[in-house]
């Protein structure tokens, strides 16, 4: 099967993923919506087909937190599609206010399972169709949340990823989300090196606060729901980030860039200084041109890589 460019977008039923699916469909791509709730996603699929006038919008089941679901998704995809041009790891787990330790079906902390291990395994299992594209591009949805690592004391909590300290340390999905997104950026850098010989580019986008979908808001506790509704009054629509996904994954000017973190303006974010003066530190934290130096720590990158490769073998 090969008459148009193919893109997979995880979490394409809601928020930024949904806007991105619409953007790629309007541009004539064959869009594969990788979603965990098929019944809720069918109406979105239909809406995208009607709005874009493009019938080539498929819906495939994927629970990114489950290794067996990822294997099943990738095998189904490979049976139908020969080639993959764009792979957008957009779906993520974050549920504000959750304080009870969350484990995936494979017994790894849920943010790490969904936001790091899942995307890594999925990419690995899709290497064959990606290699067949002449300009394959992978994009990871990172977050401004990683700015918390400008605090030199902040480190990824590697020793509590299977609930080792679940009864002794306070758990916050927000903290684990930030750790998993930093790990995702580190994995991006390492994966970009690994995929150089295949000419497959891998980048990450640092997404700032953006309007949250009604579906996600409805799933929050009353207090977080109210806060999310209020925040939505000030935050931009998901379409802005979706356009950024589209540009990074298709525009000629990004064709030879790999292993980078981009900001919403499409600029490469640079490594911050590890011991900045207070003014530079303020610029690093509040601007969108620097990322925390911690992201370049080779030992931590290696630790993230070993975590991904170990779990992908389960
Ligand atoms: N919005 C922001 O302010 C913001 C800021 C920084 C970064 N980001 C990042 O941008 C990306 C999109 O965010 P968003 O605001 O559009 O979020 P969203 O509207 O809440 O959408 C998240 C999507 O991920 C899916 N998902 C979650 N867990 C999954 C799993 N285990 N398997 C398959 N799909 C799963 C959800 O599916 P269901 O509908 O079935 O739950 C939903 O489709 C995320 O990576 C997020 O971390 C967002």
mmCIF file of N, CA and C and ligand atoms in Angstrom, residues 10-18 34-37 40-41 62-66 89-94 110 114-115 141-145 177 181 205-213 215-217 219 231 235 238 241 245, ligand 1:
data_model
loop_
_atom_site.group_PDB
_atom_site.id
_atom_site.type_symbol
_atom_site.label_atom_id
_atom_site.label_comp_id
_atom_site.label_asym_id
_atom_site.label_seq_id
_atom_site.Cartn_x
_atom_site.Cartn_y
_atom_site.Cartn_z
ATOM 1 N N UNK A 10 -0.136 9.145 17.965
ATOM 2 C CA UNK A 10 -0.740 8.518 19.151
ATOM 3 C C UNK A 10 -1.593 9.561 19.882
ATOM 4 N N UNK A 11 -2.679 9.097 20.503
ATOM 5 C CA UNK A 11 -3.566 10.024 21.222
ATOM 6 C C UNK A 11 -4.209 11.027 20.272
ATOM 7 N N UNK A 12 -4.613 10.546 19.082
ATOM 8 C CA UNK A 12 -5.135 11.463 18.052
ATOM 9 C C UNK A 12 -6.621 11.749 18.224
ATOM 10 N N UNK A 13 -7.209 11.249 19.306
ATOM 11 C CA UNK A 13 -8.649 11.454 19.498
ATOM 12 C C UNK A 13 -8.966 12.723 20.276
ATOM 13 N N UNK A 14 -7.913 13.393 20.800
ATOM 14 C CA UNK A 14 -8.208 14.505 21.701
ATOM 15 C C UNK A 14 -7.084 15.541 21.679
ATOM 16 N N UNK A 15 -7.412 16.773 22.050
ATOM 17 C CA UNK A 15 -6.411 17.822 22.241
ATOM 18 C C UNK A 15 -5.496 18.056 21.042
ATOM 19 N N UNK A 16 -4.200 18.127 21.319
ATOM 20 C CA UNK A 16 -3.202 18.446 20.284
ATOM 21 C C UNK A 16 -3.148 17.342 19.227
ATOM 22 N N UNK A 17 -3.244 16.078 19.675
ATOM 23 C CA UNK A 17 -3.181 14.950 18.734
ATOM 24 C C UNK A 17 -4.318 15.001 17.728
ATOM 25 N N UNK A 18 -5.484 15.360 18.197
ATOM 26 C CA UNK A 18 -6.658 15.463 17.329
ATOM 27 C C UNK A 18 -6.462 16.597 16.304
ATOM 28 N N UNK A 34 -3.753 6.452 16.465
ATOM 29 C CA UNK A 34 -3.441 5.363 17.393
ATOM 30 C C UNK A 34 -4.053 5.705 18.748
ATOM 31 N N UNK A 35 -5.186 5.082 19.048
ATOM 32 C CA UNK A 35 -5.970 5.500 20.220
ATOM 33 C C UNK A 35 -6.369 4.304 21.073
ATOM 34 N N UNK A 36 -6.533 4.552 22.365
ATOM 35 C CA UNK A 36 -6.834 3.405 23.238
ATOM 36 C C UNK A 36 -8.335 3.156 23.365
ATOM 37 N N UNK A 37 -9.158 4.169 23.125
ATOM 38 C CA UNK A 37 -10.600 4.003 23.280
ATOM 39 C C UNK A 37 -11.260 4.143 21.908
ATOM 40 N N UNK A 40 -14.870 5.767 21.568
ATOM 41 C CA UNK A 40 -14.908 7.224 21.720
ATOM 42 C C UNK A 40 -14.183 7.928 20.569
ATOM 43 N N UNK A 41 -13.290 7.208 19.886
ATOM 44 C CA UNK A 41 -12.460 7.856 18.845
ATOM 45 C C UNK A 41 -13.115 7.834 17.466
ATOM 46 N N UNK A 62 -4.475 1.313 20.326
ATOM 47 C CA UNK A 62 -3.155 1.324 20.965
ATOM 48 C C UNK A 62 -3.277 1.803 22.400
ATOM 49 N N UNK A 63 -2.852 0.961 23.341
ATOM 50 C CA UNK A 63 -2.670 1.428 24.715
ATOM 51 C C UNK A 63 -1.165 1.534 24.912
ATOM 52 N N UNK A 64 -0.691 2.758 24.911
ATOM 53 C CA UNK A 64 0.750 3.015 24.960
ATOM 54 C C UNK A 64 1.382 2.596 26.289
ATOM 55 N N UNK A 65 0.552 2.358 27.293
ATOM 56 C CA UNK A 65 1.095 1.938 28.594
ATOM 57 C C UNK A 65 1.304 0.431 28.654
ATOM 58 N N UNK A 66 0.858 -0.278 27.599
ATOM 59 C CA UNK A 66 0.926 -1.745 27.629
ATOM 60 C C UNK A 66 1.851 -2.262 26.527
ATOM 61 N N UNK A 89 4.841 10.744 18.554
ATOM 62 C CA UNK A 89 4.528 10.213 19.877
ATOM 63 C C UNK A 89 3.922 11.353 20.695
ATOM 64 N N UNK A 90 2.613 11.492 20.540
ATOM 65 C CA UNK A 90 1.909 12.623 21.158
ATOM 66 C C UNK A 90 1.230 12.250 22.482
ATOM 67 N N UNK A 91 0.699 11.026 22.580
ATOM 68 C CA UNK A 91 -0.069 10.643 23.782
ATOM 69 C C UNK A 91 0.815 10.680 25.026
ATOM 70 N N UNK A 92 0.202 11.011 26.150
ATOM 71 C CA UNK A 92 0.971 11.015 27.397
ATOM 72 C C UNK A 92 0.037 10.801 28.574
ATOM 73 N N UNK A 93 0.619 10.323 29.650
ATOM 74 C CA UNK A 93 -0.146 10.196 30.897
ATOM 75 C C UNK A 93 0.228 11.326 31.846
ATOM 76 N N UNK A 94 -0.788 12.072 32.277
ATOM 77 C CA UNK A 94 -0.647 13.038 33.377
ATOM 78 C C UNK A 94 -2.035 13.242 33.940
ATOM 79 N N UNK A 110 3.444 4.433 35.719
ATOM 80 C CA UNK A 110 2.588 4.689 34.557
ATOM 81 C C UNK A 110 3.075 5.829 33.650
ATOM 82 N N UNK A 114 4.035 5.081 29.764
ATOM 83 C CA UNK A 114 3.304 5.725 28.657
ATOM 84 C C UNK A 114 4.171 6.732 27.898
ATOM 85 N N UNK A 115 4.955 7.494 28.639
ATOM 86 C CA UNK A 115 5.631 8.656 28.022
ATOM 87 C C UNK A 115 7.055 8.353 27.551
ATOM 88 N N UNK A 141 6.627 14.416 21.952
ATOM 89 C CA UNK A 141 5.981 15.559 22.617
ATOM 90 C C UNK A 141 6.585 15.741 24.005
ATOM 91 N N UNK A 142 7.477 16.728 24.108
ATOM 92 C CA UNK A 142 8.096 17.034 25.399
ATOM 93 C C UNK A 142 7.307 18.200 26.031
ATOM 94 N N UNK A 143 7.812 18.748 27.117
ATOM 95 C CA UNK A 143 7.015 19.749 27.834
ATOM 96 C C UNK A 143 7.914 20.803 28.481
ATOM 97 N N UNK A 144 7.353 22.005 28.679
ATOM 98 C CA UNK A 144 8.092 23.039 29.416
ATOM 99 C C UNK A 144 8.320 22.603 30.864
ATOM 100 N N UNK A 145 7.611 21.547 31.279
ATOM 101 C CA UNK A 145 7.775 21.007 32.628
ATOM 102 C C UNK A 145 9.240 20.644 32.919
ATOM 103 N N UNK A 177 5.596 12.829 35.794
ATOM 104 C CA UNK A 177 5.398 13.292 34.408
ATOM 105 C C UNK A 177 6.643 14.080 33.962
ATOM 106 N N UNK A 181 9.248 13.115 31.029
ATOM 107 C CA UNK A 181 9.447 13.980 29.850
ATOM 108 C C UNK A 181 10.932 14.354 29.705
ATOM 109 N N UNK A 205 9.658 18.270 20.833
ATOM 110 C CA UNK A 205 9.086 19.626 20.866
ATOM 111 C C UNK A 205 8.767 19.973 22.311
ATOM 112 N N UNK A 206 9.258 21.123 22.759
ATOM 113 C CA UNK A 206 8.945 21.581 24.116
ATOM 114 C C UNK A 206 7.612 22.338 24.058
ATOM 115 N N UNK A 207 6.563 21.654 24.491
ATOM 116 C CA UNK A 207 5.210 22.220 24.353
ATOM 117 C C UNK A 207 4.883 23.064 25.578
ATOM 118 N N UNK A 208 4.494 24.323 25.362
ATOM 119 C CA UNK A 208 4.086 25.153 26.499
ATOM 120 C C UNK A 208 2.618 24.919 26.835
ATOM 121 N N UNK A 209 2.130 25.541 27.907
ATOM 122 C CA UNK A 209 0.729 25.377 28.316
ATOM 123 C C UNK A 209 -0.200 25.668 27.140
ATOM 124 N N UNK A 210 -1.112 24.745 26.910
ATOM 125 C CA UNK A 210 -2.024 24.794 25.763
ATOM 126 C C UNK A 210 -3.393 24.361 26.261
ATOM 127 N N UNK A 211 -4.454 24.818 25.610
ATOM 128 C CA UNK A 211 -5.804 24.450 26.068
ATOM 129 C C UNK A 211 -5.960 22.935 26.188
ATOM 130 N N UNK A 212 -6.568 22.515 27.290
ATOM 131 C CA UNK A 212 -6.758 21.083 27.557
ATOM 132 C C UNK A 212 -8.145 20.671 27.057
ATOM 133 N N UNK A 213 -8.244 19.469 26.489
ATOM 134 C CA UNK A 213 -9.512 19.032 25.900
ATOM 135 C C UNK A 213 -10.572 18.776 26.968
ATOM 136 N N UNK A 215 -12.518 16.293 27.116
ATOM 137 C CA UNK A 215 -12.442 14.877 27.531
ATOM 138 C C UNK A 215 -11.471 14.707 28.701
ATOM 139 N N UNK A 216 -10.311 15.351 28.607
ATOM 140 C CA UNK A 216 -9.314 15.241 29.685
ATOM 141 C C UNK A 216 -9.794 15.975 30.934
ATOM 142 N N UNK A 217 -10.402 17.136 30.733
ATOM 143 C CA UNK A 217 -10.895 17.912 31.884
ATOM 144 C C UNK A 217 -11.968 17.123 32.644
ATOM 145 N N UNK A 219 -12.249 14.182 33.154
ATOM 146 C CA UNK A 219 -11.662 13.056 33.868
ATOM 147 C C UNK A 219 -10.940 13.478 35.157
ATOM 148 N N UNK A 231 -7.617 27.897 33.332
ATOM 149 C CA UNK A 231 -6.373 27.993 32.534
ATOM 150 C C UNK A 231 -6.675 28.066 31.046
ATOM 151 N N UNK A 235 -4.933 30.064 27.752
ATOM 152 C CA UNK A 235 -3.974 29.296 26.938
ATOM 153 C C UNK A 235 -4.406 29.190 25.473
ATOM 154 N N UNK A 238 -5.007 24.077 20.766
ATOM 155 C CA UNK A 238 -4.078 23.002 20.367
ATOM 156 C C UNK A 238 -3.605 23.121 18.915
ATOM 157 N N UNK A 241 0.065 24.178 18.354
ATOM 158 C CA UNK A 241 1.099 23.146 18.530
ATOM 159 C C UNK A 241 1.017 22.140 17.374
ATOM 160 N N UNK A 245 3.913 20.688 14.997
ATOM 161 C CA UNK A 245 4.179 19.271 14.683
ATOM 162 C C UNK A 245 4.331 19.142 13.160
HETATM 163 N N1 LIG B 1 -1.778 20.735 26.861
HETATM 164 C C1 LIG B 1 -0.698 21.189 27.440
HETATM 165 O O1 LIG B 1 -0.727 22.220 28.120
HETATM 166 C C2 LIG B 1 0.623 20.489 27.249
HETATM 167 C C3 LIG B 1 1.791 21.098 27.771
HETATM 168 C C4 LIG B 1 3.002 20.439 27.630
HETATM 169 C C5 LIG B 1 3.073 19.225 26.977
HETATM 170 N N2 LIG B 1 1.929 18.658 26.479
HETATM 171 C C6 LIG B 1 2.046 17.348 25.821
HETATM 172 O O2 LIG B 1 1.341 17.364 24.591
HETATM 173 C C7 LIG B 1 0.816 16.080 24.318
HETATM 174 C C8 LIG B 1 -0.662 16.171 24.044
HETATM 175 O O3 LIG B 1 -1.280 16.790 25.152
HETATM 176 P P1 LIG B 1 -2.807 17.231 25.166
HETATM 177 O O4 LIG B 1 -2.923 18.444 26.000
HETATM 178 O O5 LIG B 1 -3.346 17.241 23.799
HETATM 179 O O6 LIG B 1 -3.434 16.037 26.011
HETATM 180 P P2 LIG B 1 -4.888 15.374 26.010
HETATM 181 O O7 LIG B 1 -5.913 16.199 25.316
HETATM 182 O O8 LIG B 1 -5.139 14.995 27.429
HETATM 183 O O9 LIG B 1 -4.648 14.111 25.127
HETATM 184 C C9 LIG B 1 -3.820 13.098 25.557
HETATM 185 C C10 LIG B 1 -4.028 11.957 24.609
HETATM 186 O O10 LIG B 1 -3.180 10.895 25.018
HETATM 187 C C11 LIG B 1 -3.979 9.736 25.065
HETATM 188 N N3 LIG B 1 -3.424 8.737 25.971
HETATM 189 C C12 LIG B 1 -3.135 8.850 27.286
HETATM 190 N N4 LIG B 1 -2.683 7.679 27.758
HETATM 191 C C13 LIG B 1 -2.689 6.814 26.707
HETATM 192 C C14 LIG B 1 -2.358 5.457 26.561
HETATM 193 N N5 LIG B 1 -1.931 4.727 27.590
HETATM 194 N N6 LIG B 1 -2.481 4.886 25.346
HETATM 195 C C15 LIG B 1 -2.933 5.591 24.289
HETATM 196 N N7 LIG B 1 -3.275 6.897 24.373
HETATM 197 C C16 LIG B 1 -3.165 7.486 25.582
HETATM 198 C C17 LIG B 1 -5.346 10.197 25.518
HETATM 199 O O11 LIG B 1 -6.314 9.193 25.258
HETATM 200 P P3 LIG B 1 -7.740 9.217 26.009
HETATM 201 O O12 LIG B 1 -8.541 10.285 25.348
HETATM 202 O O13 LIG B 1 -8.267 7.839 25.762
HETATM 203 O O14 LIG B 1 -7.479 9.508 27.442
HETATM 204 C C18 LIG B 1 -5.475 11.432 24.647
HETATM 205 O O15 LIG B 1 -5.847 11.073 23.353
HETATM 206 C C19 LIG B 1 1.157 15.222 25.540
HETATM 207 O O16 LIG B 1 2.334 14.485 25.285
HETATM 208 C C20 LIG B 1 1.400 16.234 26.621
HETATM 209 O O17 LIG B 1 2.277 15.749 27.616
HETATM 210 C C21 LIG B 1 0.709 19.256 26.607
#
